[in-house]
XYZ file of C-alpha atoms in Angstrom:
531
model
C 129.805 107.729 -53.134
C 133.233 105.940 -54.797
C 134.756 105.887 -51.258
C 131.457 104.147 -50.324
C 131.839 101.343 -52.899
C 135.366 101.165 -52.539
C 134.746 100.460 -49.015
C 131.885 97.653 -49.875
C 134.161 96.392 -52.930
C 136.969 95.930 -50.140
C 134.847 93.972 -47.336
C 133.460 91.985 -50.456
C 136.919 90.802 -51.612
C 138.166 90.266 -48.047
C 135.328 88.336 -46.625
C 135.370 86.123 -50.074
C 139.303 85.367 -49.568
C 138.857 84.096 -46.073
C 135.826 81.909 -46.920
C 138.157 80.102 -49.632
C 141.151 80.099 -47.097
C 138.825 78.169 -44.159
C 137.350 75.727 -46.722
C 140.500 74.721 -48.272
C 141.864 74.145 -44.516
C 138.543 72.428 -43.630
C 137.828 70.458 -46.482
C 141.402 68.407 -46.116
C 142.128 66.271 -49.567
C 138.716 64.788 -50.021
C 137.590 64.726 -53.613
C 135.292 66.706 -54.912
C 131.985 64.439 -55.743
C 132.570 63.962 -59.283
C 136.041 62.629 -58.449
C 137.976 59.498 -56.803
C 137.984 59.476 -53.434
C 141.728 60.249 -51.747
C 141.428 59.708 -48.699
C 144.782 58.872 -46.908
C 144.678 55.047 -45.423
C 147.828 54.416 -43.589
C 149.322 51.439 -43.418
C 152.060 52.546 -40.858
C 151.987 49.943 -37.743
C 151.357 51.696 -34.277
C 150.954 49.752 -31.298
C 147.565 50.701 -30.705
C 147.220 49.632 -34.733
C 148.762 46.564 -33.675
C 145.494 45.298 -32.249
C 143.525 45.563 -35.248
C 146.293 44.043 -37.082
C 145.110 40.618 -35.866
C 142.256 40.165 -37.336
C 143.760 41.824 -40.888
C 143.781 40.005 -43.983
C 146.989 38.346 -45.784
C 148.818 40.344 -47.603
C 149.610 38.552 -51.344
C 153.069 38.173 -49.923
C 151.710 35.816 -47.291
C 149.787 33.972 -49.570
C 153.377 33.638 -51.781
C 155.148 32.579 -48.400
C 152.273 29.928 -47.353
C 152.197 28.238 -51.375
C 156.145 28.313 -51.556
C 156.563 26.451 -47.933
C 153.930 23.982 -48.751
C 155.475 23.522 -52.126
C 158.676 22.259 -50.513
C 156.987 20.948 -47.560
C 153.910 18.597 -48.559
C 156.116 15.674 -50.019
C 154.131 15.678 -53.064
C 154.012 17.333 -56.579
C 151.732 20.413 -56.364
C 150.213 21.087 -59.850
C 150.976 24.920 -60.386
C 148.538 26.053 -62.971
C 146.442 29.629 -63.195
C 142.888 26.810 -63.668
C 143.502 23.272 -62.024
C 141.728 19.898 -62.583
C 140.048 17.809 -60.566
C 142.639 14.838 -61.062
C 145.258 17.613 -59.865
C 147.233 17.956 -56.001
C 146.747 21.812 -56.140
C 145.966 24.488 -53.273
C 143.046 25.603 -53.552
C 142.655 28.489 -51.380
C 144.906 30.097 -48.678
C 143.138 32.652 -45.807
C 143.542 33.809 -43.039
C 143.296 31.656 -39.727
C 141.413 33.526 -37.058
C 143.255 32.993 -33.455
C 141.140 31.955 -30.542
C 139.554 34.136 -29.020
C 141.115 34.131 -25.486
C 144.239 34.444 -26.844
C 143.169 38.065 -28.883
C 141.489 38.898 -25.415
C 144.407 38.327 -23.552
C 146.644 40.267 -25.838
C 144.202 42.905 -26.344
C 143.149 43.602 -22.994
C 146.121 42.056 -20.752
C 149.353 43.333 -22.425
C 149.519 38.928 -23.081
C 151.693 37.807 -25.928
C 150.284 39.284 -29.430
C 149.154 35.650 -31.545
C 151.178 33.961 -33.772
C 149.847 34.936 -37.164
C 148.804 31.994 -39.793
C 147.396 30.839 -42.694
C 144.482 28.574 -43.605
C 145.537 26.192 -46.610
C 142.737 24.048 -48.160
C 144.253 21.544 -50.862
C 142.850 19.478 -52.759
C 144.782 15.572 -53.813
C 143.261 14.606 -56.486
C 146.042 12.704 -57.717
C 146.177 10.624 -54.292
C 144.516 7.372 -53.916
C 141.812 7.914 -52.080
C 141.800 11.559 -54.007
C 141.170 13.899 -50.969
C 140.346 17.455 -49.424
C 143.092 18.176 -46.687
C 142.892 21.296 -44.471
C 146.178 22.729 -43.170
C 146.853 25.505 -40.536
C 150.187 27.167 -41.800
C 152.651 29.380 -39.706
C 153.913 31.885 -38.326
C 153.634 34.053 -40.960
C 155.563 35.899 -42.838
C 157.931 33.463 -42.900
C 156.147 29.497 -41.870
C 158.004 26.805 -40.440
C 154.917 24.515 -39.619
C 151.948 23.076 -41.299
C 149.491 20.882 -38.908
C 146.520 19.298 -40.558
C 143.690 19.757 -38.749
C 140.982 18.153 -41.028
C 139.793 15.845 -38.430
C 139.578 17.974 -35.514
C 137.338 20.568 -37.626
C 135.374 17.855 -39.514
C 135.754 14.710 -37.174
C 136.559 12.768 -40.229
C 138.874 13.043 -43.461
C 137.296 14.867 -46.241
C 135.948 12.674 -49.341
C 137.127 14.076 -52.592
C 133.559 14.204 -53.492
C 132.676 16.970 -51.536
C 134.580 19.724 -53.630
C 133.107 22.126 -55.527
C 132.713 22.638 -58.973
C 136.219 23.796 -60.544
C 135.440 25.884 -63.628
C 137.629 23.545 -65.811
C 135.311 20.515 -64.658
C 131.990 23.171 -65.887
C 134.267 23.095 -69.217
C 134.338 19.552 -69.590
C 131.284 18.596 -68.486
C 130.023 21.376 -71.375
C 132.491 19.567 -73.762
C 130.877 16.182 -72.868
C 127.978 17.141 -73.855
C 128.315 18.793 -77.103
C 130.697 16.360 -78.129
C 129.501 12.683 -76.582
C 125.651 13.664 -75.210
C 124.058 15.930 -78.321
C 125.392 13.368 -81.598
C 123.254 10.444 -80.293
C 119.898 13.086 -80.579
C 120.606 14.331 -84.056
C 117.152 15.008 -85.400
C 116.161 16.371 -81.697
C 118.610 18.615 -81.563
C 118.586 20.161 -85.249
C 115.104 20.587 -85.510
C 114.411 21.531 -81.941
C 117.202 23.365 -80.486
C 118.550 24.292 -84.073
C 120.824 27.303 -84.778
C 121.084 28.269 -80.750
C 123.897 28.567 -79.119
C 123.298 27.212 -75.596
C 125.129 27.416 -71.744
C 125.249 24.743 -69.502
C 124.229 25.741 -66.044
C 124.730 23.725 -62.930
C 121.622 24.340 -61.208
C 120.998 21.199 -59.718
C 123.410 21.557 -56.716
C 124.522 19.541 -54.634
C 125.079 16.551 -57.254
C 122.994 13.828 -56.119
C 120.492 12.648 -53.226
C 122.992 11.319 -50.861
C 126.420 11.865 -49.533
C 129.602 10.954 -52.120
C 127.325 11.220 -55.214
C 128.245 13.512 -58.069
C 125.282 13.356 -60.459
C 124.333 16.982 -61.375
C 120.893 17.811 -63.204
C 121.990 20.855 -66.041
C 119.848 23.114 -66.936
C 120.456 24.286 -71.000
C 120.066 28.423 -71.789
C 120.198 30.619 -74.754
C 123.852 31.897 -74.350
C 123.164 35.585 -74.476
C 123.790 38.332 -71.572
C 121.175 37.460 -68.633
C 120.779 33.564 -70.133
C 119.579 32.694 -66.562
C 116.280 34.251 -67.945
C 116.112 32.130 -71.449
C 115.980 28.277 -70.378
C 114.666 25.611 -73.674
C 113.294 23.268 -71.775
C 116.072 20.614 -71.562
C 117.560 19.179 -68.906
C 119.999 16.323 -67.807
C 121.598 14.252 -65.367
C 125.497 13.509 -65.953
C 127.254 11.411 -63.219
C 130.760 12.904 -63.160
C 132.302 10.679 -60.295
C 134.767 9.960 -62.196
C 137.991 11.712 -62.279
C 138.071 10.869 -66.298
C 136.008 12.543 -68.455
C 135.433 9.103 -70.744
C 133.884 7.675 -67.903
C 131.018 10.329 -67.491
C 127.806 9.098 -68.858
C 124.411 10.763 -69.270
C 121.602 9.135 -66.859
C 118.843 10.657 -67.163
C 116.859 13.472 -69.599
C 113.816 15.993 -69.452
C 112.105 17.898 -71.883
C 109.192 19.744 -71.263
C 107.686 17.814 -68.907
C 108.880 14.370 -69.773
C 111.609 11.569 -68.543
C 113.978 9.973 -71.125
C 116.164 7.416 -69.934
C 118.877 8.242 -72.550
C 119.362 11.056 -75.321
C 119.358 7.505 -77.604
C 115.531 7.474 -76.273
C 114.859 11.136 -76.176
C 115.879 11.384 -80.278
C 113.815 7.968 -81.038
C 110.815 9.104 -78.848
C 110.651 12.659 -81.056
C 111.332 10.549 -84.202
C 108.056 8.809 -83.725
C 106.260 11.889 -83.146
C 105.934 10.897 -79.123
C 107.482 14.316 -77.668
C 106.063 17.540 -77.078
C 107.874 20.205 -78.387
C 107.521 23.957 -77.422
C 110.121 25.705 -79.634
C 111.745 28.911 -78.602
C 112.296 31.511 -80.540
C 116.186 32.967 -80.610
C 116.727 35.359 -78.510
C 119.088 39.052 -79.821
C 122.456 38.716 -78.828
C 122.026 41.651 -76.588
C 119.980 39.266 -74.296
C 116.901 41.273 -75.208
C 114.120 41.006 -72.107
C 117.442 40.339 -70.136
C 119.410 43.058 -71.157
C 120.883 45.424 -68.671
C 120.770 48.030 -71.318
C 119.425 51.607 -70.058
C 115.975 51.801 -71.414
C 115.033 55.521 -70.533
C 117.275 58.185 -70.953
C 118.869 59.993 -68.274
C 117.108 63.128 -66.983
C 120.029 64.456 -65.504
C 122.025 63.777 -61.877
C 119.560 63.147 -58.929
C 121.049 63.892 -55.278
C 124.687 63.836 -54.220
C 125.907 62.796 -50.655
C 128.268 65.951 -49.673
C 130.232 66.103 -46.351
C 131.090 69.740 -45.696
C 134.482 69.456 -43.510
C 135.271 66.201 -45.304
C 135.066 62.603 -43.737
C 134.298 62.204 -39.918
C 135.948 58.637 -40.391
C 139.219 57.878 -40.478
C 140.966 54.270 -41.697
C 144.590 53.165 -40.468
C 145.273 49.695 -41.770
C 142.306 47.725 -40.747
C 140.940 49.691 -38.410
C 137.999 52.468 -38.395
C 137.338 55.113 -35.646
C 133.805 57.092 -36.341
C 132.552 59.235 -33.648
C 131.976 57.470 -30.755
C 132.986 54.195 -32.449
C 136.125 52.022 -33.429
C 136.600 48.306 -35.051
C 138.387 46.042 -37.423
C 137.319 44.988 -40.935
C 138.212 41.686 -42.986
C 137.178 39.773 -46.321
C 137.322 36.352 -46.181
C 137.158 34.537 -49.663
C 134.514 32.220 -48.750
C 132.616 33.890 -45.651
C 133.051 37.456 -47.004
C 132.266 40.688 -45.001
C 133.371 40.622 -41.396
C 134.084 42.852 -38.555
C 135.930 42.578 -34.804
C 136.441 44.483 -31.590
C 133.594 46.585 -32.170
C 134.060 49.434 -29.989
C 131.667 52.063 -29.031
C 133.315 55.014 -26.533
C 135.790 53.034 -25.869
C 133.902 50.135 -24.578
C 133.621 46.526 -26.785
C 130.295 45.807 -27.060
C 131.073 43.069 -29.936
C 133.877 40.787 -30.605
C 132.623 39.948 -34.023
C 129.815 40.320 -36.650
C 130.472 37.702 -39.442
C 128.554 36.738 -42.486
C 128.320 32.731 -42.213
C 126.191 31.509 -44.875
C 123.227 32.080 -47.302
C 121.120 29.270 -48.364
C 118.569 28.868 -51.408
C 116.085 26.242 -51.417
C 113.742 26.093 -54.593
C 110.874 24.540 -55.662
C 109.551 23.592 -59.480
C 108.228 21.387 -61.394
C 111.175 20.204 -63.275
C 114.133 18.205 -61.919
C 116.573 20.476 -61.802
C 115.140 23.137 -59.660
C 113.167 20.889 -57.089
C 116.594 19.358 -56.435
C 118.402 23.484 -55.868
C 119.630 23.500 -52.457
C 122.428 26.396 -53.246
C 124.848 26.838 -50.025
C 126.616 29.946 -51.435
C 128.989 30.165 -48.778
C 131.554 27.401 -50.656
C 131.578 29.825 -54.199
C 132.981 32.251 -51.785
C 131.108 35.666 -51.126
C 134.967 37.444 -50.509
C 136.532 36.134 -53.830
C 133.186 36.802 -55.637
C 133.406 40.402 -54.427
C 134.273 42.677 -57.132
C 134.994 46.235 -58.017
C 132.311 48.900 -56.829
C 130.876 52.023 -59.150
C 131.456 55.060 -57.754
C 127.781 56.672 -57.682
C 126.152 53.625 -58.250
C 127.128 51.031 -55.509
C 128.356 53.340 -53.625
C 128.541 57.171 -53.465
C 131.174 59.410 -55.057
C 132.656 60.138 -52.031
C 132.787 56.729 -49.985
C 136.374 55.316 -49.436
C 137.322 52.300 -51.721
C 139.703 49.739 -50.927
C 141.857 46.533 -52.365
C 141.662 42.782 -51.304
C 143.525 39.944 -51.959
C 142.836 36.382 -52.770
C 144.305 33.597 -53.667
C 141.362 31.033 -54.432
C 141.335 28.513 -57.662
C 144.345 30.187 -58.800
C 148.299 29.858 -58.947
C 148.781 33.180 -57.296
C 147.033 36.071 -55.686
C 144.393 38.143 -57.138
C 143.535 41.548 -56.163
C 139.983 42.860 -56.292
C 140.112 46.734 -56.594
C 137.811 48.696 -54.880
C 135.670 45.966 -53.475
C 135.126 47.535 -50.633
C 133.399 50.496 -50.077
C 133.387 53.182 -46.668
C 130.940 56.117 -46.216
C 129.116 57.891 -44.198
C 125.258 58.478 -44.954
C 122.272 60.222 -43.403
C 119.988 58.171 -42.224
C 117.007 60.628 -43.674
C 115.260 59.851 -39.870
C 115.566 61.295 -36.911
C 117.539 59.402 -34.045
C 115.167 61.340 -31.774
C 112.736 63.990 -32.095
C 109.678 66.120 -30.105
C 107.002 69.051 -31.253
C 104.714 69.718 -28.487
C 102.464 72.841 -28.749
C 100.917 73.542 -25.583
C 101.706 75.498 -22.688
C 104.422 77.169 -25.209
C 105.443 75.271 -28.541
C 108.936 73.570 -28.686
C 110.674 71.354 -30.445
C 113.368 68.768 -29.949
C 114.940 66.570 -32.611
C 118.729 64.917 -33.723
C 119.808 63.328 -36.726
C 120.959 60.157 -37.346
C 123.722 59.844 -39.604
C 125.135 56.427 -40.185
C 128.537 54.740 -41.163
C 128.280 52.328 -43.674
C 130.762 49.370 -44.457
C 130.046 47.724 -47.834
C 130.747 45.246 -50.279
C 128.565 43.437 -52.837
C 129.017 39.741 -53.858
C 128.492 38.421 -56.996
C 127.195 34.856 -56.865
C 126.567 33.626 -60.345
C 122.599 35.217 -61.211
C 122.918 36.743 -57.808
C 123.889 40.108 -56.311
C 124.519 40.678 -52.524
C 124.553 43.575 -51.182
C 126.148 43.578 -47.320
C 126.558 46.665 -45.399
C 127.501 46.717 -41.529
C 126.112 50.033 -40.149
C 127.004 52.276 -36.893
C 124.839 54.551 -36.006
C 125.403 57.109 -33.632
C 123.213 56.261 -30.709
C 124.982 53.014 -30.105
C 123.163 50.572 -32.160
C 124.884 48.259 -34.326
C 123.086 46.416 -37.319
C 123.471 44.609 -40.402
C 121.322 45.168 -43.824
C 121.181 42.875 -46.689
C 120.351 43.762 -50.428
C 119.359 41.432 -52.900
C 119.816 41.815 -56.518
C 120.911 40.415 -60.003
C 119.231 37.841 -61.678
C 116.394 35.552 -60.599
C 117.063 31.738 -61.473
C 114.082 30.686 -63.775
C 113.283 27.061 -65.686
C 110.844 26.478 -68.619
C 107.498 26.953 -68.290
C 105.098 24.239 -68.719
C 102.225 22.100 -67.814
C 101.368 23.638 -63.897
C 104.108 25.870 -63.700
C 101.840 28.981 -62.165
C 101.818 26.557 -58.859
C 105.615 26.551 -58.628
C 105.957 30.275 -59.224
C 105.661 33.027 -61.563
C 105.485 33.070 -65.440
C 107.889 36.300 -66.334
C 107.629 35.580 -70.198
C 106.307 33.484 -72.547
C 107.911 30.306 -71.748
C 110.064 31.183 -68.748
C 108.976 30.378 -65.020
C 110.243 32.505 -62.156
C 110.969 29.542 -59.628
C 109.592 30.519 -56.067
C 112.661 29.805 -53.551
C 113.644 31.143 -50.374
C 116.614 32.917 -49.195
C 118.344 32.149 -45.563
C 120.885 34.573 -44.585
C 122.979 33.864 -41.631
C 125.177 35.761 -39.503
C 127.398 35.176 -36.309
C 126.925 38.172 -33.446
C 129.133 37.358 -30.899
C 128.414 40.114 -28.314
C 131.059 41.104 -25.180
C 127.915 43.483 -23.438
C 129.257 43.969 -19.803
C 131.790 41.270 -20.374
C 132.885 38.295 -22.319
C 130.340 35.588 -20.502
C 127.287 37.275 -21.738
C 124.277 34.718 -22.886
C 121.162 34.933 -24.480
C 117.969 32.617 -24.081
């Protein structure tokens, strides 16, 4: 009977050493779920790397290279400061400049001459007269010897200075010429209606003005308080900033709850004579309150976990991502964002490139500053305003996270950690699948499992969510996730047609969303069209 259990003791021990032995061989250096990711991502050049290579980011020593050589190379004084002005000569943003396509064709497919690598340079001269946006195409990188501008040939014209965005200094003045020049000539209107509340400025009315060249920007005043997009008081106004100098700004127009004031001088005498209808809003917590992101049921312990048995079926070198049956090359651009090239599927390009190109808001309301919301996000730049990704939350525990770098409104690069996120997912649906019962029952099915690449861009109230999926039977596809904040304005007078009422005195502002993306598909070849 011993000998018996010895014997069963033995095979026990045995068959529980080699089970450990072939999972740690299997499992490779992939975390466990409750841990970060590590995941090898080489960054060794091969030649077949090379390929991919062209279409990779710059590195922060690029962007160094590009702002030193147009430093000594532009003839004029570059303002080098971590938050420029408007009345500055400063670059603005350096990226990457894509190479034609023929050329990547030609060196991808012909053994042709790999591309000269360069750099995108938009800088802004606002200390020329006229003050003016100038694009320049720097190169070859690492080390440039050229600089062409090629704002004409992109734009057929020179570039006004009044079509830059918003630097956040300028948001700091304008806030400053408010509190300080605007608010003292509405004492009484501000004391007794607005009191004790510490307000934000928002820029909702964008782009400044009705027609091209203006700058005249309806603001929209909030409760400053986590999630203030959600606590508007009813004021609103219309600075024109044109000017380069703050002392020139002046206040043109003002609403309050429904009514025009062609001055805070007539806003504070219309209220002194009892002429103004006032809605006063209570203070909000400082925790936001309504708004707060602050968990409000308490957690009933860990729901599912993805788990990948043998470890990842993807593997990363560089740029570059082989899956399966599939292969391409990733990028972040700092204004277009997410973007992928050479998309590969058994060894076959079936896409040259799947790009994010825009996403639009148009809203509608029934105060000035949201009728006039036309948002073109693309300029606050999706890549820059990608940020660091929660493991388990925006992405699973065991997804692959990676770095970019920007250099955008800035003296020098800024790296984003983990802002971009690699996994692979079941798609909880069958790619294909069969019962039939009759003559004799059978059953056919396969499951889809997808790879997902992700990143999420936060664009002031709102949160994108863009992943670029490959599944397994060929097909290619994009998905979009929106999230965040909505934008809301006061509620008053016929609000309910121009939306939805979300509290007391707050209007959810109907708008619509236009997402745009460039396919640009090489299906049997490079001529391919579609009517």
């Amino acid at each position: 009977m011993s000998l018996k259990w010895g014997c069963a003791l033995l095979a026990i021990c045995t068959t529980t050493v080699f089970i450990l032995i072939w999972v740690l061989h299997s499992g490779g250096e992939k975390a466990l779920p409750c841990e970060k990711p590590h995941l090898k991502v080489s960054s060794k050049e091969t030649d077949t790397d090379a390929h991919s290579l062209v279409f990779d980011d710059l590195s922060p020593a690029e962007m160094i290279q590009v702002k030193k050589y147009l430093q000594q190379n532009l003839g004029v004084s570059l303002v080098d400061v971590p938050e420029p002005k408007p009345s500055d000569n400063c670059i603005y943003s350096i990226v990457l400049q894509l190479p034609p396509k023929a050329e990547v064709l030609k060196f991808l497919d012909h053994q042709g001459p790999r591309p000269a690598r360069q750099a995108l340079a938009v800088v802004y001269f606002g200390n020329q007269k006229p003050p003016n946006i100038t694009e320049y195409v720097v190169g070859p990188l690492p080390d440039p010897t050229y600089h062409k501008d090629v704002t004409v040939q992109k734009y057929d014209g020179k570039l006004p200075y009044t079509r830059r965005v918003l630097f956040k200094t300028e948001m700091d003045e304008i806030d400053r010429f408010l509190k300080n020049v605007a608010y003292i000539k509405a004492p009484n209107f501000m004391h007794k209606v607005i009191g004790n509340i510490e307000t934000k400025v928002f820029a909702v009315g964008l782009p400044p003005g009705l027609k091209s060249g203006d700058r005249k920007i309806w603001l929209t005043h909030y409760q400053n308080v986590p999630g203030f997009i959600l606590h508007p008081i009813g004021l609103e106004a219309c600075v024109d900033v044109s000017s380069l100098d703050a002392s020139q700004w002046k206040v043109l127009k003002v609403f309050y709850n429904g009514q025009y004031f062609q001055s805070m001088e007539e806003l504070e005498s219309q209220f002194n004579q009892g002429r103004v209808k006032v809605d006063k809003i209570k203070k909000t917590p400082s925790d936001g309150g309504f708004s707060s992101l602050k968990q409000r049921v308490p957690h009933t312990g860990p729901g599912p976990l993805h788990y990948e048995p043998r470890g990842p079926r993807y593997r990363i070198r560089n740029n570059q991502v082989e899956f399966m049956s599939w292969s391409f090359a990733f990028g972040m651009d700092a204004y277009g964002g997410p973007r992928v090239f050479d998309i590969r599927f058994k060894g076959k390009r079936i896409v040259y490139e799947i790009s994010l190109q825009d996403a639009s808001v148009i809203y509608g309301s029934n105060s000035p500053a949201s009728m006039l919301t036309r948002y073109m996000d693309l300029c606050y730049g999706f890549g820059f305003n990608a940020r660091t990704l929660i493991q388990g939350v925006d992405c699973p525990h065991l997804a692959t996270y990676l770095d970019r770098h920007y250099f955008f409104e800035s003296a020098f690069p800024a790296t984003h950690k983990n802002s971009i996120c690699i996994f692979e997912e079941n798609a909880e649906m069958p790619v294909r699948r069969h019962f039939d019962r009759a003559p004799k029952p059978f059953y056919g099915g396969l499951v889809d499992s997808v790879l997902v690449f992700r990143s999420i861009s936060s664009v002031d109230n709102y949160d994108y969510v863009w992943d670029f999926m490959f599944h397994q039977n060929g097909a290619v596809g994009v998905r979009v996730h929106a999230s965040g904040y909505i934008q809301s304005s006061f509620f008053f007078g016929d609000a309910s047609e121009f939306g939805n009422r979300v509290e007391e005195r707050v209007l959810g502002a109907i708008h619509t969303h236009d997402i745009n993306f460039k396919v640009d598909m090489d299906i049997g070849g490079k001529c391919l069209s579609i009517l």
